[in-house]
Coordinates of C-alpha atoms and ligand atoms in Angstrom, one line a residue:
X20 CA 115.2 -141.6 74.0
X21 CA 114.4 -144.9 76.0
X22 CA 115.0 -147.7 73.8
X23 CA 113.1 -151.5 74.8
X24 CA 112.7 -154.6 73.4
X25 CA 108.6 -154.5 74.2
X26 CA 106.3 -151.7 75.0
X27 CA 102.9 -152.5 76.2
X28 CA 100.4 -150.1 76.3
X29 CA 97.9 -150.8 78.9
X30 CA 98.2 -152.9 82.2
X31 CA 95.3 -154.7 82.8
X32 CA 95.7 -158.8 82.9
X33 CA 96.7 -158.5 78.8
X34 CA 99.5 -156.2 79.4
X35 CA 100.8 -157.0 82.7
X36 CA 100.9 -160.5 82.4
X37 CA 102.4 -160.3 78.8
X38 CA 105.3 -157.7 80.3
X39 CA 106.1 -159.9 83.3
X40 CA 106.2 -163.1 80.7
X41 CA 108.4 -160.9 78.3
X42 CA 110.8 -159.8 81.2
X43 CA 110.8 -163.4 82.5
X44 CA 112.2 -164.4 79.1
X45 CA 115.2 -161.7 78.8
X46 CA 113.3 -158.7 77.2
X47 CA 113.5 -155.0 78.3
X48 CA 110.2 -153.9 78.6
X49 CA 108.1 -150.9 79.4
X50 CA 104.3 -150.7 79.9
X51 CA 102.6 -148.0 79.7
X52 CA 99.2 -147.2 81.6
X53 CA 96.9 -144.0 81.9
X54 CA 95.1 -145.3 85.5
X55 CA 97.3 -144.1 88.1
X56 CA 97.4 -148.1 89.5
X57 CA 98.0 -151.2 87.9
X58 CA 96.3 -154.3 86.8
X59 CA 93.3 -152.7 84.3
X60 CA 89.7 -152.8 84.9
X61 CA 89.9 -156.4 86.0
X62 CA 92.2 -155.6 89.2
X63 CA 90.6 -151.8 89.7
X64 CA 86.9 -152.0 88.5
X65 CA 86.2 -155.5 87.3
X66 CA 86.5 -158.6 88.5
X67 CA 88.4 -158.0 92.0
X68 CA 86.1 -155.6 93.2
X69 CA 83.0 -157.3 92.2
X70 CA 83.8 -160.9 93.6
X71 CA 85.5 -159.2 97.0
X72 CA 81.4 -157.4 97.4
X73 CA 79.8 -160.7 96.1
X74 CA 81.3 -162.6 98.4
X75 CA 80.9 -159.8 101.7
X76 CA 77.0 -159.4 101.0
X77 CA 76.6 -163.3 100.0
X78 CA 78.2 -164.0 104.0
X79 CA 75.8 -161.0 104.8
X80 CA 72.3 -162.9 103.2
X81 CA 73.8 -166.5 105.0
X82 CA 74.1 -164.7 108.3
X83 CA 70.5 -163.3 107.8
X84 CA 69.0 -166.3 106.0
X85 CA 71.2 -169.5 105.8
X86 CA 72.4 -170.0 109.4
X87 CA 69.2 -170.9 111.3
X88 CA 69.1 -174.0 109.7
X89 CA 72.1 -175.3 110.8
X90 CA 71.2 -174.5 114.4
X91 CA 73.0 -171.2 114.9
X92 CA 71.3 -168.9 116.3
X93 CA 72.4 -165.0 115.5
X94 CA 70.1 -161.8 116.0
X95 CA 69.4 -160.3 112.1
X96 CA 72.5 -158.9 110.8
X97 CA 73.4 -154.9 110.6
X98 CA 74.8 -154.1 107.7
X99 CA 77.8 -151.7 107.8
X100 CA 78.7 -150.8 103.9
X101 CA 81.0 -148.1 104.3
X102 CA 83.6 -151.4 106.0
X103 CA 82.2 -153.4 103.2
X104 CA 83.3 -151.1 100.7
X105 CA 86.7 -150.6 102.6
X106 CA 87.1 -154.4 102.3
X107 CA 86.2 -154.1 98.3
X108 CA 88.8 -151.3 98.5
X109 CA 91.5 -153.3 101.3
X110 CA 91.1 -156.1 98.3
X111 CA 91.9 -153.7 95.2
X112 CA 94.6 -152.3 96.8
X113 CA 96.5 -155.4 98.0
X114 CA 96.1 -156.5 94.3
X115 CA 97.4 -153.9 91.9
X116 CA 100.3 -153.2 94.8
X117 CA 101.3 -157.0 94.1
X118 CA 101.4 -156.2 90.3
X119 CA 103.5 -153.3 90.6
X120 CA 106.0 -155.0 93.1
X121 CA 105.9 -157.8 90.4
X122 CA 106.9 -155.4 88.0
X123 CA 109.5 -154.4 90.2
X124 CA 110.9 -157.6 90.7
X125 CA 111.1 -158.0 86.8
X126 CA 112.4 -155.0 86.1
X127 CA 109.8 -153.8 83.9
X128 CA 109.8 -149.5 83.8
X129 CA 106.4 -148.5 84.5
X130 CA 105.5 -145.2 82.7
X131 CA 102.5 -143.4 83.7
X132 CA 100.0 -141.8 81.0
X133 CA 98.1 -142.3 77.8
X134 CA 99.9 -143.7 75.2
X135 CA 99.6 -143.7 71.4
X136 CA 101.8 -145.3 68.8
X137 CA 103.3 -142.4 66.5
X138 CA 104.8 -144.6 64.2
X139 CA 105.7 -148.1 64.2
X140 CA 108.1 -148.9 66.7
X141 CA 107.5 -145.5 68.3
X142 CA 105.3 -144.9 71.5
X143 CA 104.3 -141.3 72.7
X144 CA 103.0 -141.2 76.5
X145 CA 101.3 -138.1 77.7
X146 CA 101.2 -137.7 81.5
X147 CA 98.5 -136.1 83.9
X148 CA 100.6 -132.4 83.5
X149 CA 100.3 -132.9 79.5
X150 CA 104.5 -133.9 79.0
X151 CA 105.0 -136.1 76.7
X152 CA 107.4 -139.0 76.9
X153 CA 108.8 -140.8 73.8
X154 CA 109.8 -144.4 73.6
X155 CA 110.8 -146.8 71.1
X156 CA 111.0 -150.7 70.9
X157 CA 111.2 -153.6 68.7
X158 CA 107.6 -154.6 69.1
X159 CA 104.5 -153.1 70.8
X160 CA 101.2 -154.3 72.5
X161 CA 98.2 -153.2 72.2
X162 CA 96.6 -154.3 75.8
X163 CA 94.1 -151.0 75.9
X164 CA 90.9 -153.6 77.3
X165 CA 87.5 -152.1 77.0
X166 CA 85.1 -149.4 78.2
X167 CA 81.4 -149.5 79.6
X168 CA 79.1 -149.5 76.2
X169 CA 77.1 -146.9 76.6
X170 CA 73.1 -147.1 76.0
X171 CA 72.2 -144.4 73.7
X172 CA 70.5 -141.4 74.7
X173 CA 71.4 -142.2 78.1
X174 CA 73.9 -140.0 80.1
X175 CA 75.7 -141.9 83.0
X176 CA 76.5 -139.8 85.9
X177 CA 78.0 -142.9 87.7
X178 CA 75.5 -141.4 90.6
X179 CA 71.7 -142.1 89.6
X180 CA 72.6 -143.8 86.1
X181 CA 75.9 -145.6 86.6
X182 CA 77.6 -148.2 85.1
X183 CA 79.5 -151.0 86.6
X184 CA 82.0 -149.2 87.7
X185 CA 79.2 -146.8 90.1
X186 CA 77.7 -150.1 91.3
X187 CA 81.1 -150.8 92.7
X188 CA 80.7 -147.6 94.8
X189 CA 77.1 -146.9 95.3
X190 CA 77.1 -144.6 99.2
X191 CA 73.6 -146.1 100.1
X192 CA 71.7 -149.5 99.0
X193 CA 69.2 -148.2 96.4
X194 CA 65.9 -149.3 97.8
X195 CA 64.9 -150.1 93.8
X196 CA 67.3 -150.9 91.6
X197 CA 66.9 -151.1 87.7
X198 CA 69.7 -153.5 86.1
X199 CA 69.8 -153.0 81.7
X200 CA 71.2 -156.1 80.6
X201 CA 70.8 -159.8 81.5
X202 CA 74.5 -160.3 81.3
X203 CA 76.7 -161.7 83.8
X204 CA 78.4 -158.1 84.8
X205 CA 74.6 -157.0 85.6
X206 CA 73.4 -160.2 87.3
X207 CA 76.2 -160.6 89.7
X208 CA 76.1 -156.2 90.7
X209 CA 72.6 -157.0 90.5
X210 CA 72.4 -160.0 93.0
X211 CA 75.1 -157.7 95.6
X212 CA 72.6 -154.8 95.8
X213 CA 70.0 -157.5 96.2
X214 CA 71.5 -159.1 98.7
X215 CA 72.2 -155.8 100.7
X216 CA 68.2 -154.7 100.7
X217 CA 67.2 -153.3 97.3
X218 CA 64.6 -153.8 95.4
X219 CA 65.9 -155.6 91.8
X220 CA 64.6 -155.3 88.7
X221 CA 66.5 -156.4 85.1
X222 CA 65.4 -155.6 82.1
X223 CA 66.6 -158.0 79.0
X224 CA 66.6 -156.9 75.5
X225 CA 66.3 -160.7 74.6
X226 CA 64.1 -163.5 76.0
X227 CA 66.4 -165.2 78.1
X228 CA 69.3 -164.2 81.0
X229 CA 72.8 -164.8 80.2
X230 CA 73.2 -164.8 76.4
X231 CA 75.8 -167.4 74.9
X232 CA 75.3 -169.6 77.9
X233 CA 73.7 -173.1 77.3
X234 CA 69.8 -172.2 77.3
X235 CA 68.7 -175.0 80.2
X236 CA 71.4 -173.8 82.1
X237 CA 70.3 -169.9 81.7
X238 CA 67.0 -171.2 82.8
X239 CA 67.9 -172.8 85.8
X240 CA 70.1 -169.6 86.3
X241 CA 66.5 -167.0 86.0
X242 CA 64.7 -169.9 87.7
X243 CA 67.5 -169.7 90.9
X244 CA 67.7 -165.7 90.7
X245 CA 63.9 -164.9 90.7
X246 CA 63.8 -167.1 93.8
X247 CA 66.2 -165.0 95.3
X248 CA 64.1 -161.9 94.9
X249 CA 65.3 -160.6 91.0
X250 CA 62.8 -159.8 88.8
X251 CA 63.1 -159.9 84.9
X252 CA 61.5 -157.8 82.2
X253 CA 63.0 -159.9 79.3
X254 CA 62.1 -158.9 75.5
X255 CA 61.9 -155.6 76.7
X256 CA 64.0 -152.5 75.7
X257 CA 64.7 -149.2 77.5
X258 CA 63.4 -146.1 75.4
X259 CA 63.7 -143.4 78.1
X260 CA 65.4 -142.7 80.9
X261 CA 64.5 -139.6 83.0
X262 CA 65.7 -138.5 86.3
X263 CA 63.9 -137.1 88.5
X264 CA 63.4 -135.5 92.1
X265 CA 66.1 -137.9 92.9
X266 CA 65.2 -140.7 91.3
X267 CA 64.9 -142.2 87.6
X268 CA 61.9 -143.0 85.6
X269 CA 62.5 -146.2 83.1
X270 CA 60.6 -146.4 80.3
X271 CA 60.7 -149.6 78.8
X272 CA 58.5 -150.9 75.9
X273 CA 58.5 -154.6 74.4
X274 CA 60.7 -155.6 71.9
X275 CA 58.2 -156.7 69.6
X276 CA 56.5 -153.8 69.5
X277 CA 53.4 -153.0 72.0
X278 CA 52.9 -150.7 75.5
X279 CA 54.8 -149.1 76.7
X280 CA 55.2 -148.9 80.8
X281 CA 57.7 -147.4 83.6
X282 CA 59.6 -148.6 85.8
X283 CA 60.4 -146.1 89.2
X284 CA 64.2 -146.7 90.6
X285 CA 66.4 -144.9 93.2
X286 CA 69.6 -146.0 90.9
X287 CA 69.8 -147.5 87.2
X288 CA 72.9 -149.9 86.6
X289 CA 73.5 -149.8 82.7
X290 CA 74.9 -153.0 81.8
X291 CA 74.5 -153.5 78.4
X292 CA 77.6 -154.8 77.7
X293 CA 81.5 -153.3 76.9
X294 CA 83.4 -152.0 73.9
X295 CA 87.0 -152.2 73.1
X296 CA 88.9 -149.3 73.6
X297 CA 90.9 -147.8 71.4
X298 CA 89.8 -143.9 71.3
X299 CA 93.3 -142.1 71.5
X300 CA 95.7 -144.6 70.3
X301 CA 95.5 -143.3 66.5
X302 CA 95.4 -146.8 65.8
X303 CA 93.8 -145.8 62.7
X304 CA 96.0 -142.8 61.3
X305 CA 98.9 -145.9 61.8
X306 CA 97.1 -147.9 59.4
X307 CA 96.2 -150.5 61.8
X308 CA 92.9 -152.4 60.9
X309 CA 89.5 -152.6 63.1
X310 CA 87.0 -155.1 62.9
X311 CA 83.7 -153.9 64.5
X312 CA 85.4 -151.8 66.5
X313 CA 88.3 -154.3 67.6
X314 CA 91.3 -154.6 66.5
X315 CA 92.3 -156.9 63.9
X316 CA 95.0 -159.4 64.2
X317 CA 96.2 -162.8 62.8
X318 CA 96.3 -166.1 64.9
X319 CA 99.7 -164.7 66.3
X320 CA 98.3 -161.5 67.8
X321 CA 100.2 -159.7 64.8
X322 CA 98.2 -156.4 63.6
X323 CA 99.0 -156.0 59.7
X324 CA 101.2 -152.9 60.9
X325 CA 105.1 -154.7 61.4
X326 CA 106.2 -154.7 65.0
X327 CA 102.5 -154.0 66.1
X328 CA 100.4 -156.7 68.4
X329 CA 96.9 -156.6 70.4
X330 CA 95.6 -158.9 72.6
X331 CA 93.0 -159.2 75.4
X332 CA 89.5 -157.3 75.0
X333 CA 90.5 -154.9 72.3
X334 CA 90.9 -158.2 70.0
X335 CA 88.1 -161.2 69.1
X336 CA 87.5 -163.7 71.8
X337 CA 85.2 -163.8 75.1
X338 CA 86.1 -160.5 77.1
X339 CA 87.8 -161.9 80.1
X340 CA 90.8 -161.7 81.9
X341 CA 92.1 -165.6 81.9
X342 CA 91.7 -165.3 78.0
X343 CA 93.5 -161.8 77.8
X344 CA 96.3 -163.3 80.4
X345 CA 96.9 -166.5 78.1
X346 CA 97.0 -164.0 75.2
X347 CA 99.4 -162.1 76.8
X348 CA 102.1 -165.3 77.9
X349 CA 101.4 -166.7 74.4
X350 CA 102.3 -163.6 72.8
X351 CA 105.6 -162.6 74.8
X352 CA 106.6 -166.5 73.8
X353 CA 105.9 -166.0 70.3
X354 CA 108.1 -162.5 70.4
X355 CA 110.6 -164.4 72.3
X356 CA 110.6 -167.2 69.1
X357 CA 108.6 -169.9 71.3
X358 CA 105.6 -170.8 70.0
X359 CA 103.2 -169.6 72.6
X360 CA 99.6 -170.8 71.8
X361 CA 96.1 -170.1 73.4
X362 CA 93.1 -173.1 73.0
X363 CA 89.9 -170.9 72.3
X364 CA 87.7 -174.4 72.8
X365 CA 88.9 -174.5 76.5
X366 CA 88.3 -171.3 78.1
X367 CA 86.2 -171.1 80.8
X368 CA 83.3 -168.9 81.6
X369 CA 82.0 -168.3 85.3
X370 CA 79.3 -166.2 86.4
X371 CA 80.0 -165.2 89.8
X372 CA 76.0 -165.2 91.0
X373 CA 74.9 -167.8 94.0
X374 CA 75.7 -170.2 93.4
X375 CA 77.8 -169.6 90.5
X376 CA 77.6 -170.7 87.1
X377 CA 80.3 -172.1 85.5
X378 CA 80.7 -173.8 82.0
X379 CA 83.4 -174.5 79.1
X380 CA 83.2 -176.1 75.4
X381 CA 80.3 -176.2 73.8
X382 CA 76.5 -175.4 74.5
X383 CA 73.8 -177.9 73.8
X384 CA 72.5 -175.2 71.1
X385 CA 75.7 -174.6 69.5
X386 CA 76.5 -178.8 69.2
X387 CA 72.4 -178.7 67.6
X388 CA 73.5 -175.5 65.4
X389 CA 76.8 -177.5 63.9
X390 CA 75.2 -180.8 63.7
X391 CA 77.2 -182.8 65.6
X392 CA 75.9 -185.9 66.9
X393 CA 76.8 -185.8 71.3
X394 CA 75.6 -187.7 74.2
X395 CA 74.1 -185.7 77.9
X396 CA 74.8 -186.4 81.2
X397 CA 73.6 -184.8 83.6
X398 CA 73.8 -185.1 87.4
X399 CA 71.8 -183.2 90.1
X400 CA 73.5 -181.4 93.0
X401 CA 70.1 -182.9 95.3
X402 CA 72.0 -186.6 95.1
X403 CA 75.0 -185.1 96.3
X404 CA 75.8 -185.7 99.6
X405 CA 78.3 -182.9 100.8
X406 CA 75.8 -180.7 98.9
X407 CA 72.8 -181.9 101.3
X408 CA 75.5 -181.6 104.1
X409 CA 76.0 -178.0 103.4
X410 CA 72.2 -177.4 102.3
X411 CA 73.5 -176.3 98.5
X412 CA 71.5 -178.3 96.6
X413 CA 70.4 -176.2 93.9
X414 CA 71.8 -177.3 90.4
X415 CA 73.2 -179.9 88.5
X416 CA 76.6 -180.6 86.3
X417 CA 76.0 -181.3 82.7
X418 CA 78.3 -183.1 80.6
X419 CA 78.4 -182.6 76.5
X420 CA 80.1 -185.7 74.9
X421 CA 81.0 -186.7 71.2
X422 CA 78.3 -189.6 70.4
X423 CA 80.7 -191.4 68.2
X424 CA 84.0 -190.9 70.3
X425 CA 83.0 -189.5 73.7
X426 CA 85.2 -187.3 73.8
X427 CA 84.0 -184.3 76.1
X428 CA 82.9 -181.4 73.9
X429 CA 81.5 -179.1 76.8
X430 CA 80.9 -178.8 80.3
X431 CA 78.2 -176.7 82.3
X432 CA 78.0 -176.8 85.9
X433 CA 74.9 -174.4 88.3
X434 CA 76.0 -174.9 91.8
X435 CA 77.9 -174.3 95.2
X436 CA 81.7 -173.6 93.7
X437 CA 80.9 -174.0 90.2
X438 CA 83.9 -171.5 89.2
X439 CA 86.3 -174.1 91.3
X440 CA 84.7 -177.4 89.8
X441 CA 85.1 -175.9 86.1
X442 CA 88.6 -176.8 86.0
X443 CA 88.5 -180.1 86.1
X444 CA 86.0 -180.3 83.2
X445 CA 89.0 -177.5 81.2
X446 CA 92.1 -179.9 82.0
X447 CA 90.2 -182.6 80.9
X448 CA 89.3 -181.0 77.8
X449 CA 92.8 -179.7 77.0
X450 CA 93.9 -183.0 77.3
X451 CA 91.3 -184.4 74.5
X452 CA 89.9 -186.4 77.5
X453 CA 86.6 -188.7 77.3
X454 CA 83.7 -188.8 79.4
X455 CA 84.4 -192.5 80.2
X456 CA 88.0 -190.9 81.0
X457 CA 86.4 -188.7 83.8
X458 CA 84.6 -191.0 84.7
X459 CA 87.0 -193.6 86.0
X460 CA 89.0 -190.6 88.0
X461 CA 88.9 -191.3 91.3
X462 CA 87.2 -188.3 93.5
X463 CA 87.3 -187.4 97.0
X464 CA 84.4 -188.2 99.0
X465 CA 82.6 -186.2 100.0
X466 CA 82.7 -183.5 97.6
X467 CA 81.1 -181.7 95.1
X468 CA 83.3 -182.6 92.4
X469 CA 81.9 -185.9 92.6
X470 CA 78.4 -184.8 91.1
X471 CA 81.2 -184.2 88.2
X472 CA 81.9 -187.8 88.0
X473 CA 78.6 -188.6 88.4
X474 CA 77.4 -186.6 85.6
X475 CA 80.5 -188.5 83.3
X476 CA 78.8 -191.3 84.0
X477 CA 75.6 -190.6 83.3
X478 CA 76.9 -189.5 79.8
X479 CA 76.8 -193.3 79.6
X480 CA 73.7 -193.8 81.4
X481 CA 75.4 -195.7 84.7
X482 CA 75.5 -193.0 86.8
X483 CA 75.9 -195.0 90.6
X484 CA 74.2 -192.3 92.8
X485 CA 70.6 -191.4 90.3
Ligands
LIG524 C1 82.4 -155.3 86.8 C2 83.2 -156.3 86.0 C3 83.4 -157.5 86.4 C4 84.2 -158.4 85.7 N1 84.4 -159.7 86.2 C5 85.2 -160.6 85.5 C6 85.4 -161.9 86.1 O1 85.0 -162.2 87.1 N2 86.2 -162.7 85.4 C7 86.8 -162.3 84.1 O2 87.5 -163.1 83.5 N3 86.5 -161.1 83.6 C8 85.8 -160.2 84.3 N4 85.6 -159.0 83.8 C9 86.2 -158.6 82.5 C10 87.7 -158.3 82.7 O3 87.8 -157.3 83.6 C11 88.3 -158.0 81.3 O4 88.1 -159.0 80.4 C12 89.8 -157.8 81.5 O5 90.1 -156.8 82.4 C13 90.4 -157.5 80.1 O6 91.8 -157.3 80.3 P1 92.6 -156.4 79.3 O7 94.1 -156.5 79.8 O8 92.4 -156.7 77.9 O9 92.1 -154.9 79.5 P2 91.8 -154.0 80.8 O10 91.7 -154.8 82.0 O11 90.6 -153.2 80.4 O12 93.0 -153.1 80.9 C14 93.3 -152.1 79.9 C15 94.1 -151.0 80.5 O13 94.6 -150.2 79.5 C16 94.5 -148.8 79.9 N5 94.5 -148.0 78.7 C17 93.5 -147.8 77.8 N6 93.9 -147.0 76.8 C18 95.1 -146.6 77.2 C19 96.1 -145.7 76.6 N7 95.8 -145.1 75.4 N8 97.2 -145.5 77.2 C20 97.6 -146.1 78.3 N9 96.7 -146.9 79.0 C21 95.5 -147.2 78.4 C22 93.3 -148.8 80.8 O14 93.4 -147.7 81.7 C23 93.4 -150.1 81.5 O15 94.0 -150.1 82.7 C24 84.8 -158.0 84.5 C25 84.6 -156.7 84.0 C26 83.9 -155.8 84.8 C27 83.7 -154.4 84.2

């Protein structure tokens, strides 16, 4: 029987990242993953496959829309999707090839299958023809990530009801499409299909887009998006889907109570949100514990089983793949006696829409919720001049600061490159920094990031450019 130091079950960014850290520090390690590729839903379904089609049909609206105005002249755009998908596909590829030569290089053993953990310290992995493989190691990681949360009493065919895993692949651009769930996963599929010709329509549960975002920010966010041609149903839930001739009938009503009314799609994209996966691992028959469905673990990733870990989406924390890829370094360090170490206040969030939406810390609602006393500033993209230069304008950068220490508590930025700009606002944050801090930094001029600056200083009302 193959004997390792680590086994990690799963290989999305968790368990890759936390092999290739383990292997980097001496261990002999196995992962072991049911896909047939590498790199999880992030490199396969998520996050790779949605930005490489954000960013194809957002060239697609500038060459219809955004290039006139800078005095070039083009005829309207064709759209060709099967080469748009076979760029989503080119990008996938390239991706989860480079994590398997990376596991390569560090000598990880790759096993493909499902696996589930016997016993402590004992891994069973059953491959596509049913054999089953049996492995043993010191310690072992859960890395299993999450599945598509399914809306109940609604079957997804990933063909007229899909999830976002469909709206990767869709053959055709619906001509109406009906997105469940204001999240980011539905607004950024929602905002490709968009893009590409369809008809969008979300409908929200709650009464405002992107939950757990600061609220002005979210508002902007709907303000931006319904410009663009998205339309919102929010405080309104689904109570029917039926398909039909083709197509799918929505029923929605209000959440409150009160009429009902339909809604008539070609496609529906549920997006209500994912779920941790951890069908098949008989991580309860080991004793493990689950909380609401996750698994449970201390502040060292440690399940109360010995020799058992978890750590990306199956365990607490935002669902995304920088927090389950710090999980996974800090974890291998901690195995390896180091004392790895992940900063929940400093993870950033973007939301890949245009322009994108970016923000880190703390929300104006959750400062107001703890009662702590901060200072706003807040700097629109409009006074910006490479902004005006590259006509986009819309947004602002908004900067949360302590009142009594000004240090910087959170950051939210709506604009042009927002995902880039972020990471200013997280370095300075990891560092304790101040507001008055960023605000003496010198910045490139001229650039966006200087509407960061800008905003620092308005936290201190002497912003120069407002
Ligand atoms: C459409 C979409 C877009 C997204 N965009 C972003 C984004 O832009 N930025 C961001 O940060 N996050 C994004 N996410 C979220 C991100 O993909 C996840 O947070 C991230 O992949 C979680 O990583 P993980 O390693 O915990 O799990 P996963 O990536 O889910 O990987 C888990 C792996 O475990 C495997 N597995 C499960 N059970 C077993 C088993 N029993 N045996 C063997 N293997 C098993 C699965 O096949 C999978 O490959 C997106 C998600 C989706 C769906």
């Amino acid at each position: 029987m193959a004997t390792y130091d680590l086994i990690v079950i799963g290989a999305g960014p968790g368990g890759y990242v936390c092999a290739i850290r383990a292997a980097q520090l001496g261990m002999k390690v196995a992962v072991v993953e049911k896909r047939k590729t590498l790199g999880g839903t992030c490199l396969n379904i998520g996050c790779i496959p949605s930005k490489a089609l954000l960013h194809a049909s957002e060239m697609f609206e500038e060459a219809g829309h955004g290039l006139g105005a800078f005095g070039i002249v083009v005829g309207a755009p064709k759209l060709d999707l099967p080469t748009m998908m076979k760029h989503k596909d080119d990008t996938v590829a390239a991706n989860v090839n480079g994590v398997a030569f990376l596991f390569k290089k560090n000598k990880i053993d790759w096993i493909v299958g499902e696996g589930r953990i016997a016993a402590p310290g004992r891994v069973v992995a059953k491959g596509g023809d049913g054999a089953e493989t049996t492995l043993e190691a010191k310690s072992i990681v859960i890395a299993t990530g999450s599945d598509v949360a399914p809306l109940p009493g609604v079957e997804i065919d990933e063909k007229t009801v899909v999830s976002s895993t469909g709206a990767l692949s869709l053959p055709k651009v619906p001509k109406k499409l009906i997105v469940v769930g204001a999240g980011v996963i539905g607004l950024e599929l929602g905002s490709v299909w968009r893009r590409l010709g369809a008809e969008v329509t979300v409908v929200e549960f709650l009464d405002r887009i992107l939950p757990g975002l600061d609220g002005e920010v979210a508002k902007q966010a709907q303000r931006m998006l319904e410009k663009q041609g998205l339309s919102f149903h929010l405080s309104h839930k689904v109570a029917k889907v039926d398909r039909a001739g083709g197509g799918v009938t929505t029923t929605i009503e209000p959440t409150e109570g009160g009429q009902a009314s339909t809604l008539d799609a070609d496609v529906v994209l549920v997006a209500i949100g994912r779920r941790p996966c951890i069908q098949n691992l008989d991580v309860e028959a080991l004793g493990a514990k689950t909380e609401r469905g996750m698994v449970a673990v201390d502040e060292k990733f440690a399940t109360n089983v010995p020799g058992v870990y978890a750590i990306g989406d199956v365990i607490r924390g935002p669902m995304l793949a920088h927090k389950a890829e710090d999980e996974g370094v800090a974890l291998a360090e901690i195995l390896a006696g180091q004392a790895g170490h992940v900063n929940y206040g400093a993870i950033p969030s973007v939301v890949y829409t245009s322009p994108e939406i970016a923000c880190v810390g703390k929300t104006e609602e959750e400062l107001k919720a703890d009662g702590v006393a901060y200072r706003v500033g807040k700097f629109p993209f409009t006074a910006n001049g490479r902004a005006r230069a590259m006509r986009r304008t819309d947004g602002f950068v908004k900067i949360l600061a302590d009142a009594a220490s000004d240090r910087v508590l959170g950051a939210h930025v709506v604009g042009f490159g927002a995902g880039e700009l972020i990471a200013e606002a997280v370095v300075l944050m990891e560092f304790g920094g101040s507001a008055e801090d960023l605000a003496r930094i010198c910045h490139a001029h001229p650039t966006m990031s200087e509407a960061v600056k800008e905003a620092a200083l308005a936290v201190d009302k002497r912003a120069i450019h407002m």
